[in-house]
mmCIF file of C-alpha atoms in Angstrom:
data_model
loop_
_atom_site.group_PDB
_atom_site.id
_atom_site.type_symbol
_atom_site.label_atom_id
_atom_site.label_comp_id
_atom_site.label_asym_id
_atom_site.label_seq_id
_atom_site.Cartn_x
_atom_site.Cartn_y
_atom_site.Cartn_z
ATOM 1 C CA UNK A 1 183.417 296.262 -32.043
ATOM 2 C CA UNK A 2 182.262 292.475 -31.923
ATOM 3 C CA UNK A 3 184.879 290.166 -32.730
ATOM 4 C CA UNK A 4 184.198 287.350 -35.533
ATOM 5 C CA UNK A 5 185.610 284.535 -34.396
ATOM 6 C CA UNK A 6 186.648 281.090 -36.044
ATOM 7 C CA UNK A 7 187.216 277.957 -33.372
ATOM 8 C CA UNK A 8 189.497 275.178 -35.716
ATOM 9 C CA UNK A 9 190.172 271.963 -33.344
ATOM 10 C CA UNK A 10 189.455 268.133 -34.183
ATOM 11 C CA UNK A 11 187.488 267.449 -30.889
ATOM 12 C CA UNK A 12 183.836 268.820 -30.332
ATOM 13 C CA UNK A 13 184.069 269.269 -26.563
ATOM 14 C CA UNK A 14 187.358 271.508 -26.873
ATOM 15 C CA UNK A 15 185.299 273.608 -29.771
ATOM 16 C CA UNK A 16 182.691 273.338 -26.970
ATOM 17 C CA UNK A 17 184.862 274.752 -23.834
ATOM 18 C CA UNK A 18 186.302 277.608 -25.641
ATOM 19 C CA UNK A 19 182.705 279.054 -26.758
ATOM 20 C CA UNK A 20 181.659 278.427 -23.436
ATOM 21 C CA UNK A 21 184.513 280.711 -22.647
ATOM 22 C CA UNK A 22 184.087 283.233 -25.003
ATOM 23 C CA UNK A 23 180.402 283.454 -23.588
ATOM 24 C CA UNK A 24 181.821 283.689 -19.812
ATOM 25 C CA UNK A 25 183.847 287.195 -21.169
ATOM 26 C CA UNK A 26 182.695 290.368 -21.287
ATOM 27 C CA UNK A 27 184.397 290.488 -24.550
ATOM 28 C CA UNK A 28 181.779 291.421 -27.831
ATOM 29 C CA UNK A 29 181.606 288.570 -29.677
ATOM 30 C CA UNK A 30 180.007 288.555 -33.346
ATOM 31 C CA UNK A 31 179.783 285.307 -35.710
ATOM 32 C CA UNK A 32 181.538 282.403 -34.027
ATOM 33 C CA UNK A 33 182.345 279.665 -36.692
ATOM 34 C CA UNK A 34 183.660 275.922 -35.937
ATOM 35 C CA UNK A 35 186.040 274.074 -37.882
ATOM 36 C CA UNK A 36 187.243 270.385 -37.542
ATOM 37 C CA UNK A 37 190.493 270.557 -39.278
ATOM 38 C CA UNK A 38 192.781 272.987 -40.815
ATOM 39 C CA UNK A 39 191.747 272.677 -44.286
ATOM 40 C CA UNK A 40 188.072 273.155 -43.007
ATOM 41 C CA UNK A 41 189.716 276.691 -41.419
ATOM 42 C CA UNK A 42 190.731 277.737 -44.603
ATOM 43 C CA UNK A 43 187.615 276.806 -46.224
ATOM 44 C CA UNK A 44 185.659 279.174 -43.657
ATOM 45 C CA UNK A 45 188.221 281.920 -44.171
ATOM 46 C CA UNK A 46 187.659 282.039 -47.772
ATOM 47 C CA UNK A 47 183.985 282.333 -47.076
ATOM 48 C CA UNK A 48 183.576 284.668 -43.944
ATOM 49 C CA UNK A 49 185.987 287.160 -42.497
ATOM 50 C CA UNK A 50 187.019 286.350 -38.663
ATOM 51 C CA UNK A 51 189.031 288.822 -36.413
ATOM 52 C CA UNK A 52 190.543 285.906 -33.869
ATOM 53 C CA UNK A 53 191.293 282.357 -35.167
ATOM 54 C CA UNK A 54 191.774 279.804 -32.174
ATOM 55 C CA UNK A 55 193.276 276.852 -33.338
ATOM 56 C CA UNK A 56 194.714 273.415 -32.378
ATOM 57 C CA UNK A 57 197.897 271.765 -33.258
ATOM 58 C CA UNK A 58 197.516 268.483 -33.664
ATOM 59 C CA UNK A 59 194.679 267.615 -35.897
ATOM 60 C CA UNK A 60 193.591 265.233 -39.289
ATOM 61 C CA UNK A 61 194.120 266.057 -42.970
ATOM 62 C CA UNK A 62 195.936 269.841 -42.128
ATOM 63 C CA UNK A 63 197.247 270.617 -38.713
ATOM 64 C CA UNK A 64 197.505 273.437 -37.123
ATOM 65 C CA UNK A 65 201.162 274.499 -38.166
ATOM 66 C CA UNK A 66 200.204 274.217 -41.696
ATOM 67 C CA UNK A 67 197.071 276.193 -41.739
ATOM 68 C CA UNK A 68 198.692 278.876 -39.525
ATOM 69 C CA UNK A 69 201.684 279.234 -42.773
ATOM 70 C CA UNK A 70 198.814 279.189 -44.943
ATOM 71 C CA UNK A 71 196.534 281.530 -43.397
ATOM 72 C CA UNK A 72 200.084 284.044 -42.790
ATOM 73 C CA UNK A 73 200.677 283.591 -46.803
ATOM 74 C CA UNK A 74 197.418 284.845 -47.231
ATOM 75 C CA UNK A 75 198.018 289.178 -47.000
ATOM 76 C CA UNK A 76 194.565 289.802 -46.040
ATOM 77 C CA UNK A 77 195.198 287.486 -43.084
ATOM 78 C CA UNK A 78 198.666 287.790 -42.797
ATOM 79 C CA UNK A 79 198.476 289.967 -39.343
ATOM 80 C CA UNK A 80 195.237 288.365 -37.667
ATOM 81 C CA UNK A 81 195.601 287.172 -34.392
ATOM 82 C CA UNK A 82 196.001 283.523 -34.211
ATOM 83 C CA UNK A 83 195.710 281.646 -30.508
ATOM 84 C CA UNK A 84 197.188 277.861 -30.148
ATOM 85 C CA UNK A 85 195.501 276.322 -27.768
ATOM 86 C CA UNK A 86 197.169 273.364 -27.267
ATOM 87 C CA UNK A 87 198.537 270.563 -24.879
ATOM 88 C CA UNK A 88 202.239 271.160 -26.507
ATOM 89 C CA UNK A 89 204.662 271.291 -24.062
ATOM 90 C CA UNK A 90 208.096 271.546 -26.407
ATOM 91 C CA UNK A 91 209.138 274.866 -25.982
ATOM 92 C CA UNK A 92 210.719 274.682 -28.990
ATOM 93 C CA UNK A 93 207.791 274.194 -30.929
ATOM 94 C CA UNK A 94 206.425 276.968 -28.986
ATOM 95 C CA UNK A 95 208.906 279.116 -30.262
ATOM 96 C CA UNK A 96 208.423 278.732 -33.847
ATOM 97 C CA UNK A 97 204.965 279.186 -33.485
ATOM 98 C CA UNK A 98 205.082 282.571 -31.191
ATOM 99 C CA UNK A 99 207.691 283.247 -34.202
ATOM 100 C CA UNK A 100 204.546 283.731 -36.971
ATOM 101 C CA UNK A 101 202.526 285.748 -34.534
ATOM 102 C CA UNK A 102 200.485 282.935 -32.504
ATOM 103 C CA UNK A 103 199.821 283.344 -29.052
ATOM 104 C CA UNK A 104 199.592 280.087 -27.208
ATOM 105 C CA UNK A 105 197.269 278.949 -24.356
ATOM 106 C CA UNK A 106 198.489 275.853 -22.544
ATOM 107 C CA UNK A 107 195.718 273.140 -21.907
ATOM 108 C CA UNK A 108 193.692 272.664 -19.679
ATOM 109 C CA UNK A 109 192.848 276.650 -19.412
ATOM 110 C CA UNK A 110 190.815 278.845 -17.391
ATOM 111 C CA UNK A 111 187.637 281.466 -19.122
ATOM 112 C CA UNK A 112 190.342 284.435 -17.701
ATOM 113 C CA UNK A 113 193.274 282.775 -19.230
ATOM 114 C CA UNK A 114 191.260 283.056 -22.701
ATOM 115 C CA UNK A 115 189.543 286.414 -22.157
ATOM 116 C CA UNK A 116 192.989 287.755 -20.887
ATOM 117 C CA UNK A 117 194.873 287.007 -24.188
ATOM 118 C CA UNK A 118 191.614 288.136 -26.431
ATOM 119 C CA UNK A 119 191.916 291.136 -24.690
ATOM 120 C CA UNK A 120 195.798 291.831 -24.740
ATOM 121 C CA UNK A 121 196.169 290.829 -28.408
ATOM 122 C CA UNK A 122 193.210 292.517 -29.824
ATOM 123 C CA UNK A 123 192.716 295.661 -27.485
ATOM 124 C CA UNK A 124 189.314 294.806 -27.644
ATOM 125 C CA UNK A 125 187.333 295.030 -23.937
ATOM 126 C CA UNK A 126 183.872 295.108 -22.674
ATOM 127 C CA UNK A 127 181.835 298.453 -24.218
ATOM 128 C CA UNK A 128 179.777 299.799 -21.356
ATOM 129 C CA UNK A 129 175.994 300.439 -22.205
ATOM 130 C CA UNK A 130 175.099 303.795 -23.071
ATOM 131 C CA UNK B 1 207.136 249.816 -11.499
ATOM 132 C CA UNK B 2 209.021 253.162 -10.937
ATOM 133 C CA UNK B 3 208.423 254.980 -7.603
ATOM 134 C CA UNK B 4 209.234 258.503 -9.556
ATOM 135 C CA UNK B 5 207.678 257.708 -13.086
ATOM 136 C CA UNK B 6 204.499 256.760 -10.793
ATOM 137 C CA UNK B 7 204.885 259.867 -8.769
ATOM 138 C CA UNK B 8 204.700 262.424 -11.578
ATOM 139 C CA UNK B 9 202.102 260.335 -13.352
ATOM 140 C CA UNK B 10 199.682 260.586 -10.399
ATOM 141 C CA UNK B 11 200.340 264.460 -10.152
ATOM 142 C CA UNK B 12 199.994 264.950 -13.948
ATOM 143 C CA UNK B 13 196.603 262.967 -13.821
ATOM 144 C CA UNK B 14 195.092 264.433 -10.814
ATOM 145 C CA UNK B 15 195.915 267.854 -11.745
ATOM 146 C CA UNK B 16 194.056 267.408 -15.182
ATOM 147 C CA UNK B 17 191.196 265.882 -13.562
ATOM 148 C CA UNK B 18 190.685 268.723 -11.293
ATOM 149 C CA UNK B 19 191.357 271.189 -13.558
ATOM 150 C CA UNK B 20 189.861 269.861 -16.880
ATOM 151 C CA UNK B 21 186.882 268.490 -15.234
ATOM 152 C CA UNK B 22 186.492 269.442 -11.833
ATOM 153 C CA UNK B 23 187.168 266.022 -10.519
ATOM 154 C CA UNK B 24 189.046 265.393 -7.031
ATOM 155 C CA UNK B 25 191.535 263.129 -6.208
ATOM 156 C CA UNK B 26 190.236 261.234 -2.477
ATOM 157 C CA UNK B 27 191.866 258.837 0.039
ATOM 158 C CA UNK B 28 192.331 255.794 -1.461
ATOM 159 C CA UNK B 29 189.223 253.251 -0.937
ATOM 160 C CA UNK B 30 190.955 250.340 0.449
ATOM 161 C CA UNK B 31 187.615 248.422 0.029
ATOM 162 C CA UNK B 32 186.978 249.045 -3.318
ATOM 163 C CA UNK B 33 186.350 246.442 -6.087
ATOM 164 C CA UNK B 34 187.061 247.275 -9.397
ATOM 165 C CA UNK B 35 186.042 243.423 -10.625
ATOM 166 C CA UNK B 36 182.216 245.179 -10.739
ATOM 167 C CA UNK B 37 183.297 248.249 -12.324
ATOM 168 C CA UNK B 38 182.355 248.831 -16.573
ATOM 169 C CA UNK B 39 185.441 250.768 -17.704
ATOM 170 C CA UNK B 40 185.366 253.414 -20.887
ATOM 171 C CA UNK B 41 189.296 254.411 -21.939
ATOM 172 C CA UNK B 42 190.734 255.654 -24.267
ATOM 173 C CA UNK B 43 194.649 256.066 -25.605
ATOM 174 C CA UNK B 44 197.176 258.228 -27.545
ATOM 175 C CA UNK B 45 200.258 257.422 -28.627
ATOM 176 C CA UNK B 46 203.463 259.588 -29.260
ATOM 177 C CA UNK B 47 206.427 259.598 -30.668
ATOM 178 C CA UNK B 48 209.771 261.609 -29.964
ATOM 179 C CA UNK B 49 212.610 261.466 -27.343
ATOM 180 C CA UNK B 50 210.925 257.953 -26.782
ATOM 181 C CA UNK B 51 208.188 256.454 -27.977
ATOM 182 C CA UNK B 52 204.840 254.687 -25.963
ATOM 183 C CA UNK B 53 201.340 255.012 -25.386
ATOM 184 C CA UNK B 54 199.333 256.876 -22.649
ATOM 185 C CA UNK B 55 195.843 255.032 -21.909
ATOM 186 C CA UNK B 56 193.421 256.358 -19.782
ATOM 187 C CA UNK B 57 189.992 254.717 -18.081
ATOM 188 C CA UNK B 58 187.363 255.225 -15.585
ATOM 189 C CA UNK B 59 184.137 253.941 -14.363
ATOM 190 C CA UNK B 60 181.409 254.332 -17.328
ATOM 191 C CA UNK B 61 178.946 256.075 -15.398
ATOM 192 C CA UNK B 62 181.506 259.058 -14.722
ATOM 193 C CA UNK B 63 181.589 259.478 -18.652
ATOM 194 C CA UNK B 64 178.841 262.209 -19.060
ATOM 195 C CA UNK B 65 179.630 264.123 -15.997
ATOM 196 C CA UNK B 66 183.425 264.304 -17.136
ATOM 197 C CA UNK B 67 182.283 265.782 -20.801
ATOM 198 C CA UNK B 68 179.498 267.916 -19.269
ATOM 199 C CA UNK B 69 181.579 269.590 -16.748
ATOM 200 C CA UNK B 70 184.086 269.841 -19.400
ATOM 201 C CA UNK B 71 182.090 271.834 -21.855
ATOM 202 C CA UNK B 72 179.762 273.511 -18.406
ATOM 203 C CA UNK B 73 176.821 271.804 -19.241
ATOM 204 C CA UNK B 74 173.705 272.050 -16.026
ATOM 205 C CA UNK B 75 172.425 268.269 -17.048
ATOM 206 C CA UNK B 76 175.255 265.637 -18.028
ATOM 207 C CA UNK B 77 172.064 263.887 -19.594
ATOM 208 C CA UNK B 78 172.175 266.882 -22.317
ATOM 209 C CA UNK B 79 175.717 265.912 -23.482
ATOM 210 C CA UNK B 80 175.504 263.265 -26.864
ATOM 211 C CA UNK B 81 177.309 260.186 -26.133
ATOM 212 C CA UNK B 82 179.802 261.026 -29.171
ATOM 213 C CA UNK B 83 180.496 264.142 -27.254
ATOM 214 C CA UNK B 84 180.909 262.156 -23.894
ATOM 215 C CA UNK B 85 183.629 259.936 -25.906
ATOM 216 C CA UNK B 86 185.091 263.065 -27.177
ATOM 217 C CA UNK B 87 185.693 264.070 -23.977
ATOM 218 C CA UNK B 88 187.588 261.015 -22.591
ATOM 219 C CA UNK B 89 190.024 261.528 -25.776
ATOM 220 C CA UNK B 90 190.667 264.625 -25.019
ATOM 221 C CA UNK B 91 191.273 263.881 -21.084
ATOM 222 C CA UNK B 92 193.733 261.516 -22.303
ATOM 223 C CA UNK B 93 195.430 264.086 -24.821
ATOM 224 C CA UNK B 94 195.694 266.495 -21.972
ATOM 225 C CA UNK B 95 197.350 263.908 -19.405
ATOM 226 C CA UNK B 96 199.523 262.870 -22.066
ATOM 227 C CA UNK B 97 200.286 266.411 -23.788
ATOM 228 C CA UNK B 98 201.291 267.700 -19.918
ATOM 229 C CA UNK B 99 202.967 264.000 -19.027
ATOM 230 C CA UNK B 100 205.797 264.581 -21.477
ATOM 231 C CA UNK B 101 207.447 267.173 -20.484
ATOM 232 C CA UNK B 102 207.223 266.390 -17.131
ATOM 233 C CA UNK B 103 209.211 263.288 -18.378
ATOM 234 C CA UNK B 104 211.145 264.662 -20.503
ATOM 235 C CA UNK B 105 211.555 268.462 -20.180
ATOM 236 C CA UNK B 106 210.665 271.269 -22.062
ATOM 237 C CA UNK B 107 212.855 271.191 -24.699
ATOM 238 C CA UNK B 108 211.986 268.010 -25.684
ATOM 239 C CA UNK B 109 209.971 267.343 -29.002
ATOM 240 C CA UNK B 110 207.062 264.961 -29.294
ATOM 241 C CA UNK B 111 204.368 264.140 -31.733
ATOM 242 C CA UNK B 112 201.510 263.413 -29.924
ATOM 243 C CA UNK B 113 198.768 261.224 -32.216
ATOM 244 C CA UNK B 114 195.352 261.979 -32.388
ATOM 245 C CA UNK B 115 193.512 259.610 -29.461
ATOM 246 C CA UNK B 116 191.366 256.139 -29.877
ATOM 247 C CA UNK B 117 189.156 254.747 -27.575
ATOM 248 C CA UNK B 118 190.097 251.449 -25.801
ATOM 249 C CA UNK B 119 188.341 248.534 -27.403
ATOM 250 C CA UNK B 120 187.319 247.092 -24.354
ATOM 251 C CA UNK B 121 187.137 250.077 -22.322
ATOM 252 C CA UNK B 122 189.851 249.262 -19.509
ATOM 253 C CA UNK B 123 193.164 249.230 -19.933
ATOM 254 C CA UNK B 124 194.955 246.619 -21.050
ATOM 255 C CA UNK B 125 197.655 244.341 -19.432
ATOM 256 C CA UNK B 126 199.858 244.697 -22.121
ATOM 257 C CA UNK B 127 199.634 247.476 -25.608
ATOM 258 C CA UNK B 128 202.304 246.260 -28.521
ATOM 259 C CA UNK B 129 203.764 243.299 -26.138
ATOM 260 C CA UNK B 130 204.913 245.705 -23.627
ATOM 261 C CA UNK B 131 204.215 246.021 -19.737
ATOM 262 C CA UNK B 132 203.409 249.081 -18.455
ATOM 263 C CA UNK B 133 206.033 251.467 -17.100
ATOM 264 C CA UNK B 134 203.653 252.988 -14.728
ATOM 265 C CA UNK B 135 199.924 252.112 -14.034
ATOM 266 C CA UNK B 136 198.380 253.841 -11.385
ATOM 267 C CA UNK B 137 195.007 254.242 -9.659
ATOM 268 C CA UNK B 138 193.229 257.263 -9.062
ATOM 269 C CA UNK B 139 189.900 257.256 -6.432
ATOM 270 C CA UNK B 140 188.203 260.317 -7.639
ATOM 271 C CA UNK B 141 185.167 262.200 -6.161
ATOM 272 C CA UNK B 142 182.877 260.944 -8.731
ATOM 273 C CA UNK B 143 184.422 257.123 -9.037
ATOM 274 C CA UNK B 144 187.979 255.229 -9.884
ATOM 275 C CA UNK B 145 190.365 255.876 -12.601
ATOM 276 C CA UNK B 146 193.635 254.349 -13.978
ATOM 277 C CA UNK B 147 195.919 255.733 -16.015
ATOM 278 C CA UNK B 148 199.237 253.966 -17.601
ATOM 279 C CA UNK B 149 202.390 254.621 -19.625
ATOM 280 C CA UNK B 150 203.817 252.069 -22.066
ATOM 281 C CA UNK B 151 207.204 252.388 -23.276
ATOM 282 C CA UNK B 152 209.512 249.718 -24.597
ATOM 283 C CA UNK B 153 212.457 252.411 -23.063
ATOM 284 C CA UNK B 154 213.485 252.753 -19.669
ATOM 285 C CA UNK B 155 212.112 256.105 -18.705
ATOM 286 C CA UNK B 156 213.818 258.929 -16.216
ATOM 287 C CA UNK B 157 212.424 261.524 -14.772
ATOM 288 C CA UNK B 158 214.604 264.384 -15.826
ATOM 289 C CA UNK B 159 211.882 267.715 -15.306
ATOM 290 C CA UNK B 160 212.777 268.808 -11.532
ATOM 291 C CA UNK B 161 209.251 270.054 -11.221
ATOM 292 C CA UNK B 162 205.826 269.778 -13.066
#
């Protein structure tokens, strides 16, 4: 199974690294959408379905708290595996996150950091050709 | 300055470096002279415990290799300069995002704003009237860096370990 994914972080290069990540697994990835803000992550959820959401905290117009309560309102969404991947440090607001389901990933990362979480959260591993 | 504030800035700086962008800290260059050097920076400020502003710089020609070994580019002439600035914001969200609760500890809460780039590209002597708390130098594989903390508050280092 291929894994649509949706990237939602402010800054280009960080959309940039974890692609380049996804790429470096052996994880089956599908559709890869890019959003810039939380409200543009909503807009692409109404419009394509994802399996995996990475997101970012701290970002303009909706941040990444916010979308996360929307996207958890939402009961088609409401169990889809969310990453943070974020610079937060506050384990307290680590907390309440991993509290809604999110799995975080501290920045910076490493590819096996990101492929280990795809692959503990989703179940979903490399499929050997036949 | 504050021999432990500079301490744990250094170590929070050089470990993003390396591990953001693949850039080594060196021996310091006693010769070097930074009067020559065109600086790009860039800042973020927070708010929380206490309040300041992290700014970041380094030499201008080390702006497309950070962003291209950032995002694994072959050619750092492929990466678009608004990517290359994009970069050096995020470098300086990292350092300050992993600076904090090194400061502070992990139970401390801070809102970390979304980072500028310096106007003139180095940092300042002075951002909102106040000094810096720490301002160190960094001579990295691929050219000098600084990095600074302003905060109007007396700061302590209370996390035992980064």
């Amino acid at each position: 199974m291929a894994l649509n994914i949706l990237v939602v972080d402010d800054s280009s290069v960080v959309r940039a690294m974890i692609v380049k990540c996804l790429g470096l697994t052996d994880i089956p990835i599908g559709e890869v959408h890019q959003a810039g803000d939380g409200q543009q992550g909503l807009n692409v959820l109404g419009e394509h379905w994802v399996d995996l959401i990475f997101a970012d905290i701290n970002m303009p117009v909706m941040n990444g708290e916010e979308m996360i309560q929307h996207i958890r309102a939402q009961a088609q969404y409401d169990n889809v595996p969310i990453i943070v991947v974020s610079t937060e440090g506050s384990q307290t607001r680590i907390e309440r996150l991993e509290k809604q389901g999110v799995r975080f990933i501290h920045k910076p990362f490493a590819p096996e950091t990101v492929r280990d979480v795809i692959r503990e959260i989703t179940g979903v591993c490399h499929e050997p050709s036949a | 300055m504050n021999p432990p504030l500079n301490d744990t800035l250094r170590q929070v700086a050089e470990e993003t470096f390396e591990s953001l962008a693949f850039m080594f800290a060196m021996p310091e260059d006693e010769d070097a002279d930074d009067e020559q050097i065109a600086w790009v920076g860039a800042s973020v400020e927070f708010v929380g415990p206490f309040t300041g502003t992290v700014a970041i710089a380094l030499a201008e020609p080390m702006l497309s290799e950070l962003t291209a070994n950032m995002v694994g580019a072959d050619d750092p002439s492929d990466v678009p300069p608004e990517q290359q600035t994009d970069g050096l914001k995020e470098l300086a969200n990292v350092v300050c995002g992993n600076l904090l609760p090194a400061l502070a500890g992990a139970e401390a809460l801070f809102d970390v704003r979304a980072p500028v780039l310096l106007d003139r590209g180095e940092i300042p002597e002075h951002v909102d009237g106040l000094n810096p708390a720490s301002r160190i130098r960094l001579c990295l594989d691929s050219g000098p860096a600084e990095v600074a903390l302003f905060t109007p508050e007396p700061i302590v280092v209370v996390a035992e370990t980064l």
